[in-house]
Amino acid sequence: TLMADFSVFCVLLSGVSLFIYSPPPHLIFSQTITGHAYPEFVKIVEVGPRDGLQNEKEIVPTGVKIQLIDMLSGTGLSVIEATSFVSSKWVPQMADHTDVLRGIQKASNVQYPVLTPNLQGFQDAVAAGATEVAVFGSASETFSKKNINCSVDESMLRFEEVINAAKKRQIPVRGYVSCALGCPHEGHIEPSKVAEVAKRLYEMGCYEISLGDTIGIGTPGSMLKMLQRVMKDVPINALAVHCHDTYGQALPNILTALQMGVSVVDSAVAGLGGCPYAQGSSGNVSTEDVLYMLHGMGIETGVNIAKVIEAGSFICSALSRKTNSKVAQARSTACCDASL
Amino acid sequence: MATVMKLVHRNALTSLMGQHCLSFSSAAAHRAAGVRAAQAFPGKVKIVEVGPRDGLQNEKTLVPTEAKIKLINMLSESGLSVIEATSFVSPKWVPQMADQVEVMKGISRKPGVTYQVLTPNLQGFQAAVKAGAPEVAIFGAASELFSKKNINCSVDESLQRFDEVMKAAKEAGVPVRGYVSCVIGCPYEGKVAPEKVAHVAKRLYSMGCYEISLGDTIGVGTPGSMTKMLEAVIKEVPVSALAVHCHDTYGQALANILVALQMGISVVDSSVAGLGGCPYAQGASGNVSTEDVVYMLHGLGIQTGVDLSKLMDAGAFICQTLNRKTSSKVAQAACKL
């Protein structure tokens, strides 16, 4: 594959006379004095419009969703999870999935993955113009049964149908593993179970596996152990972390993941989406807060934080709620912006 | 080389790399990173609880003396070994701390717990000793402008003032803790040079402070700036004499504490329920919550001696008294799950 990359570079840059191969940015590590290496580039997967809004109580008008996604498209984000092709009976917030996907202005350098829990959802997504989809597995049997009414194995069979159909159309599929650091019903989840589910999704054909701390219960200790185990079965550059901030641990957990070599991080603008298992508590980590940390560490993301703050401000206004992002809060009230 | 890379769309690159892309050396590097990350932490961390002083000082509501005493007593029972009880500063400047003597005399001193108090000058020190304070603290700033605006003198002048306190403390056999504020950024000066922080920390340490707490006063630090600052300070002050006092104004506190621990720091300041907002960003948070810090440390297998549920009880009590919601995410979540 090194040779494959090399030849692609040659094709793409045929006009360039001088040519030097260098490893992809996300595999370049900078050493720090503490002995930890960090990726030079981190890809942010923005899940606000789907995961975020899905967990907000107020039903957001289609026009507002479209405007949010369009604003996010202008921030430099390269992946924005737009909607979910799940039955509107189960998730009324996502009932307008087709209108949203058709209504957004798709930026040329942005991917708009959509959730497709089954073949029906996949077909509807494709009909609506989806070019990337996502499937959600769980590391917890009980969570799987309570959330999607079937065992983990049964869900894998469903996803296999989706992935096979996606392969035929050359549509990339992203896999999610929920409850990677704990389950609201089962409590502790064995890292080996997370690895098992991640491996299955990866081997079935998902190009990336996002490991989700669904109830935000993880700490750098459990994150480390889980990643060490999963990395044995799935290449690190195919892994992403999806940390919830319910216990305030999201940023140190993400930092730990970066130290382990993970270079893809899921987050939600304004920290949209509370925790359905701890009412009133926070859920998704805020994209703004993640960006602040990454940029402060000299890690590139390609994202303009000020524009994300604007998008966050817009959606919070529309939802009549305060932002969950500490960076957005501080920036809006700081008497003097000494932030770096 | 970087320019070549940026011309290629990153997503295309990722899918091109496909599923077999890790070279052997990269995989080995990741395994090594995992090992390093796992071995990086101290076995024990001392928490310095600053809620009753730094926390309450930055709360608008004036808290009755009995409530302060009850808070400190509850904190004493939670396993904390150091509690910043009050401040011997003029009540004219800090009305919240006007009951400093009653608080010191009213608390039940638990054996094994150190009750530290702030003493901005010799007069404050003498009043503190008279009220029975076993340990005191002095505050320096790494920013000239902050020093002038906060205590109306330059950094050097403030250190000279503290010389008097240090002498008196040595004579009385009272340990002194030193604080350096604005170690990453200053609300007036902006970025603060790590060398300046190291200079002030070294001065305080040479003067006789047994521990220097490095404070990110406006919470602007990230693991990047935190690392650079600590590298500079560790050259001048032994890491075992250093503590970090991180503010959570930009949500970075726990990540900053994590890197500090990885650099060998084993003393962390925090405030129960995240008491004390940021005076420089109204409505924004200030101190990091002790509950959230303890949750992270215990999750890492690091001992603190603190009973998290008793700590949360103390937090619940003070929030009820102040009629405000806790700033601790652990406290918010734990009672709901």
XYZ file of C-alpha atoms in Angstrom:
677
model
C 0.000 0.000 0.000
C 2.968 2.318 0.409
C 3.593 1.852 -3.278
C -0.098 2.368 -4.030
C 0.008 5.692 -2.208
C 3.167 6.665 -3.997
C 1.648 6.069 -7.378
C -1.487 7.988 -6.448
C 0.670 10.938 -5.468
C 2.392 10.768 -8.811
C -0.925 10.764 -10.667
C -2.357 13.604 -8.613
C 0.718 15.738 -8.754
C 1.916 15.013 -12.246
C 2.646 18.678 -12.754
C 5.140 18.778 -9.896
C 8.728 18.206 -10.885
C 10.168 17.608 -7.449
C 8.556 14.749 -5.573
C 9.180 13.500 -2.055
C 7.198 10.857 -0.231
C 6.237 11.585 3.345
C 3.941 9.646 5.635
C 0.370 10.908 6.015
C 0.037 13.668 8.633
C -1.939 11.510 10.989
C 0.929 9.047 11.157
C 3.536 11.716 11.804
C 4.181 11.967 15.496
C 5.844 14.858 17.242
C 7.814 14.018 20.324
C 7.262 16.070 23.422
C 9.546 16.287 26.417
C 7.168 14.123 28.440
C 7.978 11.269 26.095
C 4.550 11.241 24.544
C 4.050 11.478 20.833
C 1.012 13.162 19.343
C -0.372 13.049 15.812
C 0.330 16.184 13.791
C -3.196 16.182 12.419
C -6.476 15.094 13.951
C -9.652 14.599 11.951
C -12.756 15.807 13.778
C -16.003 13.988 13.046
C -18.769 16.454 13.840
C -21.812 14.599 15.182
C -23.846 17.575 16.412
C -26.563 17.571 13.734
C -27.294 13.872 14.264
C -26.090 12.490 17.611
C -26.410 15.926 19.177
C -29.861 16.897 17.984
C -31.173 13.354 18.403
C -30.597 13.724 22.132
C -32.161 17.145 22.436
C -35.767 17.264 23.612
C -36.994 20.040 21.358
C -37.846 19.086 17.796
C -35.754 21.296 15.572
C -37.333 22.591 12.328
C -35.814 21.218 9.121
C -34.720 24.676 8.001
C -32.731 25.150 11.198
C -31.027 21.762 10.829
C -30.067 22.626 7.261
C -28.719 26.013 8.298
C -26.682 24.439 11.094
C -25.127 21.913 8.728
C -24.427 24.613 6.125
C -22.693 26.755 8.754
C -20.627 23.761 9.885
C -19.718 23.059 6.245
C -17.982 26.423 6.148
C -15.801 25.849 9.221
C -13.209 23.500 7.751
C -14.738 20.356 9.227
C -14.295 17.485 6.780
C -16.926 15.121 8.192
C -20.395 16.130 9.393
C -22.881 13.478 10.451
C -26.000 14.908 8.883
C -28.963 12.765 9.887
C -30.248 9.274 10.551
C -32.366 7.037 8.351
C -34.073 5.411 11.270
C -37.838 5.015 11.597
C -39.428 8.322 12.575
C -41.603 6.323 14.975
C -38.513 5.682 17.116
C -36.638 8.937 16.565
C -39.051 11.751 15.687
C -36.172 14.278 15.627
C -34.799 12.563 12.542
C -38.118 12.215 10.707
C -37.032 14.839 8.165
C -33.911 12.894 7.155
C -34.604 13.001 3.428
C -35.435 16.719 3.412
C -32.286 17.503 5.406
C -29.981 15.484 3.176
C -31.523 16.969 0.045
C -31.669 20.488 1.467
C -28.068 20.970 2.623
C -25.473 22.598 0.393
C -22.878 19.870 0.154
C -19.383 21.345 0.261
C -16.971 19.552 -2.059
C -14.402 18.701 0.596
C -16.879 17.518 3.224
C -18.397 14.095 3.813
C -21.947 13.853 5.176
C -22.340 10.361 6.652
C -25.807 9.279 7.753
C -26.870 6.547 10.126
C -28.455 3.493 8.535
C -29.533 0.908 11.095
C -30.751 -1.592 8.494
C -31.072 -2.282 4.788
C -34.319 -0.301 4.469
C -32.650 2.729 6.025
C -29.669 2.265 3.723
C -31.837 2.177 0.615
C -33.728 5.283 1.712
C -30.406 7.001 2.403
C -29.049 6.187 -1.029
C -32.271 7.364 -2.668
C -31.853 10.649 -0.797
C -28.307 11.063 -2.104
C -26.181 9.722 0.772
C -22.562 9.015 -0.155
C -21.425 7.629 3.203
C -23.258 5.707 5.904
C -22.726 4.509 9.453
C -23.816 1.502 11.487
C -23.998 1.257 15.278
C -22.956 -1.842 17.171
C -22.711 -2.273 20.920
C -20.169 -3.892 23.198
C -22.974 -4.655 25.646
C -25.594 -7.330 25.017
C -28.119 -5.722 27.343
C -27.673 -2.315 25.746
C -28.126 -3.832 22.309
C -31.351 -5.549 23.344
C -32.762 -2.480 25.055
C -31.644 -0.019 22.397
C -32.315 -1.854 19.126
C -34.234 -4.876 20.337
C -31.788 -7.577 19.269
C -28.565 -9.229 20.403
C -25.132 -8.020 19.288
C -24.814 -11.006 16.935
C -28.210 -10.323 15.373
C -27.288 -6.677 14.884
C -24.062 -7.711 13.135
C -26.097 -9.754 10.648
C -28.255 -6.710 9.941
C -25.169 -4.561 9.454
C -23.620 -7.125 7.169
C -26.535 -6.633 4.787
C -26.001 -2.888 4.881
C -22.248 -3.187 4.397
C -22.631 -5.590 1.484
C -25.150 -3.342 -0.199
C -22.849 -0.378 0.445
C -19.871 -2.221 -1.035
C -21.778 -2.788 -4.271
C -22.312 0.939 -4.562
C -18.800 1.798 -3.304
C -20.281 3.691 -0.407
C -17.899 3.793 2.603
C -19.312 2.597 5.922
C -18.226 3.818 9.339
C -18.801 1.541 12.318
C -19.624 2.649 15.860
C -19.203 0.580 19.014
C -21.226 1.955 21.890
C -20.663 1.266 25.613
C -16.945 0.893 24.985
C -16.060 1.964 28.529
C -19.201 1.011 30.422
C -22.895 0.249 30.065
C -25.823 1.860 31.899
C -27.285 -1.616 32.439
C -24.316 -3.989 32.671
C -21.795 -1.646 34.290
C -18.227 -2.727 33.485
C -17.549 -3.833 29.902
C -14.571 -6.072 29.157
C -12.102 -4.544 26.678
C -12.026 -7.899 24.911
C -15.734 -7.582 24.110
C -15.160 -4.113 22.660
C -12.306 -5.525 20.577
C -14.486 -8.393 19.375
C -17.235 -6.099 18.113
C -14.772 -3.593 16.639
C -12.962 -6.380 14.838
C -16.174 -7.784 13.379
C -17.255 -4.416 12.046
C -13.801 -3.791 10.633
C -13.539 -7.183 8.971
C -17.039 -6.827 7.510
C -15.762 -3.719 5.753
C -16.134 -0.606 7.909
C -13.253 1.742 7.086
C -13.229 3.315 10.533
C -14.490 2.224 13.949
C -15.577 4.874 16.413
C -15.338 3.662 20.023
C -17.991 5.357 22.103
C -18.000 5.977 25.833
C -21.771 6.155 25.740
C -22.329 7.133 29.377
C -19.108 9.107 29.767
C -17.981 6.954 32.641
C -14.487 6.259 31.324
C -11.268 7.746 32.617
C -7.774 7.782 31.115
C -7.221 4.512 33.019
C -10.069 2.601 31.365
C -9.531 4.331 28.006
C -5.921 3.154 27.983
C -6.820 -0.463 28.790
C -9.609 -0.575 26.222
C -7.490 0.902 23.431
C -4.537 -1.372 24.218
C -6.832 -4.346 23.727
C -8.668 -3.083 20.634
C -5.418 -2.065 18.940
C -4.416 -5.736 18.903
C -7.292 -6.464 16.515
C -7.894 -3.246 14.581
C -5.176 -0.971 13.119
C -4.919 2.217 15.144
C -5.420 4.519 12.183
C -8.834 2.935 11.631
C -9.901 3.872 15.152
C -11.709 6.934 16.437
C -12.873 7.911 19.917
C -16.333 9.220 20.730
C -16.106 10.464 24.299
C -18.988 11.740 26.376
C -18.395 14.396 28.973
C -20.971 13.230 31.501
C -18.305 12.911 34.232
C -16.110 15.684 32.854
C -13.569 13.129 31.590
C -13.867 13.594 27.838
C -10.818 15.784 27.199
C -8.361 13.764 29.333
C -9.767 10.614 27.698
C -9.223 12.090 24.245
C -5.709 13.152 25.266
C -4.968 9.587 26.327
C -6.295 8.273 23.017
C -4.064 10.723 21.131
C -1.072 9.529 23.146
C -1.940 5.995 22.050
C -1.930 7.060 18.409
C -5.639 7.655 17.715
C -6.066 10.600 15.369
C -9.819 10.776 14.765
C -12.097 12.364 17.357
C -15.886 12.649 17.382
C -17.459 15.697 18.994
C -20.584 17.843 18.815
C -20.798 21.596 18.298
C -21.838 23.332 21.520
C -21.821 19.930 23.213
C -25.279 19.246 21.812
C -27.014 16.180 23.125
C -27.466 15.475 26.786
C -27.084 12.075 28.348
C -30.267 9.998 28.078
C -29.082 7.927 31.054
C -28.438 10.765 33.490
C -31.072 13.397 33.060
C -29.729 16.921 32.994
C -26.170 15.752 32.587
C -24.037 16.468 29.591
C -23.396 14.009 26.793
C -21.234 14.703 23.763
C -18.011 16.590 24.263
C -18.028 20.059 22.682
C -16.220 20.436 19.380
C -15.058 23.900 20.438
C -13.401 22.571 23.598
C -11.716 19.746 21.676
C -10.421 22.184 19.054
C -9.088 24.529 21.731
C -7.104 21.698 23.261
C -5.784 20.354 19.947
C -4.777 23.747 18.587
C -3.145 24.611 21.904
C -1.022 21.487 21.462
C 0.015 22.487 17.952
C -2.122 19.745 16.420
C -3.742 20.733 13.134
C -7.388 20.082 12.420
C -8.142 22.361 9.477
C -11.071 23.742 11.453
C -11.732 27.402 12.244
C -12.790 27.479 15.905
C -14.430 30.911 15.686
C -16.741 29.679 12.926
C -17.671 26.606 14.975
C -18.486 28.892 17.906
C -20.763 30.869 15.568
C -22.560 27.715 14.437
C -22.890 26.693 18.088
C -24.300 30.056 19.006
C -26.839 29.759 16.200
C -28.131 26.340 17.227
C -28.252 27.218 20.922
C -30.281 30.268 20.088
C -32.641 28.132 18.001
C -32.931 25.609 20.853
C -33.224 28.346 23.487
C -30.513 26.754 25.524
C -27.066 27.585 26.783
C -24.030 26.113 25.134
C -22.254 23.218 26.860
C -18.948 24.430 25.476
C -16.750 26.087 28.083
C -14.698 27.744 25.378
C -17.799 29.303 23.833
C -19.002 30.443 27.259
C -15.654 31.960 28.192
C -15.132 33.670 24.849
C -18.531 35.273 24.978
C -18.015 36.823 28.413
C -14.273 37.217 28.841
C -13.316 40.781 29.598
C -10.029 40.225 27.819
C -9.257 37.352 25.501
C -5.887 36.044 26.519
C -6.760 32.596 25.202
C -4.101 31.059 23.055
C 6.970 17.681 2.491
C 4.037 18.987 4.478
C 2.930 21.013 1.436
C 2.820 17.870 -0.667
C 0.622 16.210 1.916
C -1.838 19.053 2.214
C -2.669 18.872 -1.494
C -4.179 15.441 -1.036
C -7.666 15.196 0.376
C -7.358 13.595 3.746
C -10.368 11.342 3.480
C -9.172 9.978 0.149
C -5.877 9.284 1.789
C -7.478 7.446 4.670
C -9.459 5.140 2.398
C -6.421 4.625 0.178
C -4.385 3.557 3.148
C -7.040 0.915 3.436
C -6.928 -1.733 6.008
C -3.378 -2.957 5.997
C -1.425 0.171 6.306
C 0.423 0.114 9.568
C 4.075 -0.449 8.979
C 5.849 -2.560 11.575
C 7.690 0.391 13.044
C 4.472 2.382 13.441
C 2.783 -0.520 15.205
C 5.750 -0.913 17.503
C 5.693 2.808 18.219
C 2.045 2.551 19.209
C 2.680 -0.320 21.535
C 5.525 1.606 23.100
C 3.276 4.630 23.446
C 0.744 2.473 25.238
C 3.369 1.216 27.648
C 4.689 4.729 28.304
C 1.187 6.064 28.856
C 0.472 3.253 31.299
C 3.614 3.804 33.374
C 3.406 7.559 33.437
C 1.586 8.285 36.711
C 2.441 8.797 40.385
C 0.994 6.180 42.761
C -0.383 8.845 45.100
C -1.590 12.379 44.607
C -2.172 14.929 47.353
C -5.262 17.080 46.785
C -5.157 20.608 48.186
C -8.786 21.601 48.704
C -9.189 25.341 48.077
C -13.001 25.532 48.065
C -13.521 27.228 51.441
C -11.075 30.010 50.536
C -10.389 30.393 46.808
C -13.810 28.968 45.997
C -15.954 31.001 48.362
C -13.872 34.154 47.821
C -15.040 34.114 44.210
C -18.697 33.460 44.969
C -21.029 36.444 45.047
C -23.242 35.284 47.916
C -21.831 35.971 51.387
C -21.781 32.689 53.274
C -22.595 32.639 57.002
C -19.704 31.665 59.294
C -21.472 28.521 60.558
C -21.942 27.286 56.991
C -18.236 27.798 56.261
C -17.336 25.900 59.421
C -19.710 23.059 58.555
C -18.291 22.866 55.029
C -14.736 22.639 56.321
C -15.727 19.998 58.877
C -17.444 17.909 56.195
C -14.367 18.228 53.981
C -12.181 17.159 56.895
C -14.228 13.960 57.132
C -13.869 13.144 53.442
C -10.206 12.149 53.679
C -8.640 15.323 52.319
C -5.298 16.084 53.941
C -4.986 19.801 53.134
C -7.809 22.331 53.284
C -7.380 26.037 52.604
C -9.643 27.371 55.324
C -9.690 31.154 55.020
C -7.686 34.264 54.229
C -6.188 36.846 56.592
C -6.688 39.669 54.174
C -8.361 42.954 55.040
C -12.181 42.528 55.140
C -12.354 45.839 53.289
C -10.954 44.108 50.201
C -12.496 40.656 50.629
C -15.711 40.820 52.674
C -16.287 37.066 52.216
C -13.235 36.400 54.398
C -14.101 38.920 57.125
C -14.919 36.091 59.580
C -11.434 34.621 59.239
C -10.762 34.400 63.001
C -14.140 32.849 63.868
C -13.721 30.278 61.118
C -10.229 29.286 62.281
C -11.370 29.036 65.866
C -14.702 27.354 65.031
C -13.600 24.412 62.883
C -13.022 20.941 64.333
C -9.405 20.239 63.539
C -9.079 16.662 62.422
C -5.681 15.073 63.148
C -3.765 14.505 59.941
C -5.419 17.439 58.162
C -3.526 20.677 57.544
C -5.596 23.865 57.611
C -3.806 26.422 55.512
C -4.637 30.162 55.385
C -3.659 32.983 53.075
C -1.487 35.744 54.508
C -0.816 38.593 52.071
C 1.467 40.481 54.467
C 3.083 40.455 57.917
C 0.007 41.817 59.661
C -2.137 39.075 58.158
C 0.479 36.503 59.188
C 0.492 37.683 62.784
C -3.311 37.622 62.943
C -3.300 34.136 61.431
C -0.837 32.740 63.968
C -2.802 34.352 66.798
C -5.947 32.628 65.505
C -4.118 29.300 65.567
C -3.205 28.799 61.886
C -0.672 25.930 61.545
C 0.307 26.785 57.964
C 0.151 29.835 55.714
C 0.300 30.679 52.028
C 1.592 33.610 50.024
C 0.717 34.637 46.466
C 3.073 35.869 43.746
C 2.234 36.551 40.086
C 4.169 35.694 36.955
C 2.722 38.770 35.272
C 3.789 42.311 36.168
C 0.503 43.883 35.092
C -1.522 41.354 37.067
C 0.557 42.013 40.153
C 0.065 45.773 39.820
C -3.681 45.510 39.206
C -4.288 42.847 41.830
C -2.091 43.932 44.760
C -0.876 47.327 43.590
C 2.833 46.601 43.361
C 5.371 44.972 41.052
C 6.289 41.279 41.278
C 9.645 42.113 42.892
C 8.005 44.420 45.409
C 5.490 41.693 46.331
C 8.292 39.194 46.877
C 10.035 41.674 49.169
C 6.818 42.009 51.175
C 6.689 38.259 51.480
C 10.281 38.175 52.739
C 8.976 39.631 56.000
C 6.314 36.937 56.206
C 8.885 34.218 55.445
C 11.209 35.436 58.202
C 8.415 35.552 60.746
C 7.147 32.140 59.643
C 10.611 30.589 59.986
C 10.922 31.984 63.475
C 7.511 30.620 64.415
C 8.181 27.260 62.722
C 5.180 27.729 60.420
C 5.435 26.137 56.936
C 4.668 28.435 54.005
C 3.170 27.450 50.653
C 3.809 29.702 47.679
C 1.366 30.353 44.811
C 2.273 31.714 41.411
C -0.674 33.071 39.469
C -1.000 33.652 35.702
C 1.431 30.846 34.860
C 0.099 30.419 31.325
C -1.806 33.592 30.488
C -2.741 36.898 32.062
C -6.013 38.768 31.529
C -3.988 41.944 30.895
C -0.681 40.836 29.399
C -1.844 37.862 27.373
C 0.725 35.059 27.036
C 3.147 34.689 29.945
C 6.698 33.510 29.308
C 7.553 30.172 30.977
C 10.902 31.653 32.061
C 9.108 34.339 34.052
C 7.059 31.678 35.833
C 10.237 29.732 36.582
C 11.886 32.886 37.941
C 9.060 33.652 40.374
C 8.682 30.000 41.409
C 12.410 29.773 42.083
C 12.369 32.947 44.168
C 9.504 31.676 46.323
C 11.183 28.302 46.735
C 14.566 29.845 47.639
C 12.830 32.118 50.140
C 11.652 29.000 51.934
C 8.256 27.966 50.566
C 8.027 24.182 50.866
C 5.682 23.878 47.883
C 4.904 26.090 44.904
C 1.443 25.924 43.390
C 1.392 26.998 39.742
C -1.931 28.591 38.890
C -3.527 28.917 35.474
C -5.556 31.826 36.783
C -7.733 32.357 33.703
C -7.822 28.726 32.604
C -6.377 29.400 29.139
C -3.737 26.687 29.310
C -3.751 23.485 27.262
C -1.563 20.386 27.521
C 0.734 22.186 25.048
C 1.344 25.360 27.052
C 1.173 23.481 30.352
C 4.002 21.185 29.255
C 6.211 24.095 28.124
C 5.650 25.980 31.358
C 6.355 22.962 33.558
C 9.506 22.121 31.598
C 10.857 25.599 32.384
C 9.885 25.499 36.056
C 11.170 21.964 36.677
C 14.637 23.217 35.676
C 14.572 25.567 38.679
C 12.386 23.880 41.319
C 12.313 20.152 42.198
C 9.162 18.549 40.767
C 8.319 17.098 44.195
C 7.881 20.680 45.458
C 5.472 21.626 42.670
C 1.678 21.628 42.498
C -0.768 22.621 39.761
C -3.795 24.852 40.271
C -5.776 24.579 37.056
C -8.873 26.553 36.221
C -11.549 25.029 34.045
C -12.669 28.201 32.282
C -11.937 26.695 28.846
C -12.689 23.118 29.895
C -8.971 22.194 29.861
C -8.310 21.597 33.550
C -8.406 17.806 33.705
C -6.360 17.421 30.513
C -3.808 19.883 31.945
C -3.694 18.016 35.243
C -3.158 14.765 33.354
C -0.039 16.049 31.586
C 1.239 17.570 34.828
C 0.966 14.145 36.471
C 2.813 12.597 33.536
C 5.612 15.096 34.148
C 5.914 13.965 37.766
C 3.692 16.448 39.593
C 1.814 14.783 42.449
C -0.012 17.673 44.144
C -3.209 19.065 42.659
C -5.332 21.993 43.854
C -9.072 21.838 43.316
C -12.311 23.134 44.764
C -15.293 21.131 45.968
C -18.234 21.511 43.580
C -15.993 23.709 41.433
C -16.724 26.639 43.726
C -15.486 29.989 42.553
C -16.268 31.361 39.135
C -13.815 33.263 36.993
C -13.665 36.948 37.860
C -12.353 37.660 34.337
C -15.123 35.937 32.373
C -18.475 36.447 34.000
C -20.541 33.308 34.240
C -17.639 31.144 33.185
C -16.216 28.535 35.500
C -13.054 28.930 37.535
C -11.626 26.280 39.830
C -11.705 22.679 38.698
C -14.056 20.489 40.758
C -12.412 18.261 43.341
C -14.995 15.555 42.609
C -14.056 15.459 38.915
C -10.333 15.374 39.721
C -10.756 12.575 42.268
C -12.919 10.603 39.804
C -10.159 10.806 37.204
C -7.365 9.939 39.643
C -9.202 6.948 41.094
C -9.995 5.768 37.557
C -6.240 5.804 36.939
C -5.631 3.736 40.063
C -3.991 6.708 41.781
C -4.557 6.934 45.529
C -5.828 10.161 47.053
C -7.210 9.072 50.416
C -10.452 10.834 49.534
C -13.917 9.280 49.911
C -15.727 10.545 46.828
C -19.226 10.133 48.208
C -18.407 12.109 51.383
C -16.823 14.749 49.224
C -19.980 14.962 47.130
C -22.007 15.352 50.331
C -19.912 18.389 51.240
C -20.405 19.762 47.726
C -24.152 19.226 47.886
C -24.268 21.013 51.237
C -22.428 24.130 50.086
C -24.363 24.354 46.822
C -27.607 24.220 48.754
C -26.337 26.975 51.056
C -25.286 29.104 48.099
C -28.462 28.238 46.230
C -26.504 27.298 43.136
C -25.904 24.249 41.000
C -22.699 22.339 41.386
C -20.035 22.869 38.734
C -18.898 19.278 39.164
C -19.963 16.983 36.333
C -19.428 13.921 38.497
C -21.778 15.325 41.136
C -24.343 16.203 38.466
C -24.229 12.750 36.885
C -23.828 10.547 39.917
C -27.051 11.495 41.542
C -28.978 10.897 38.351
C -27.690 7.549 37.100
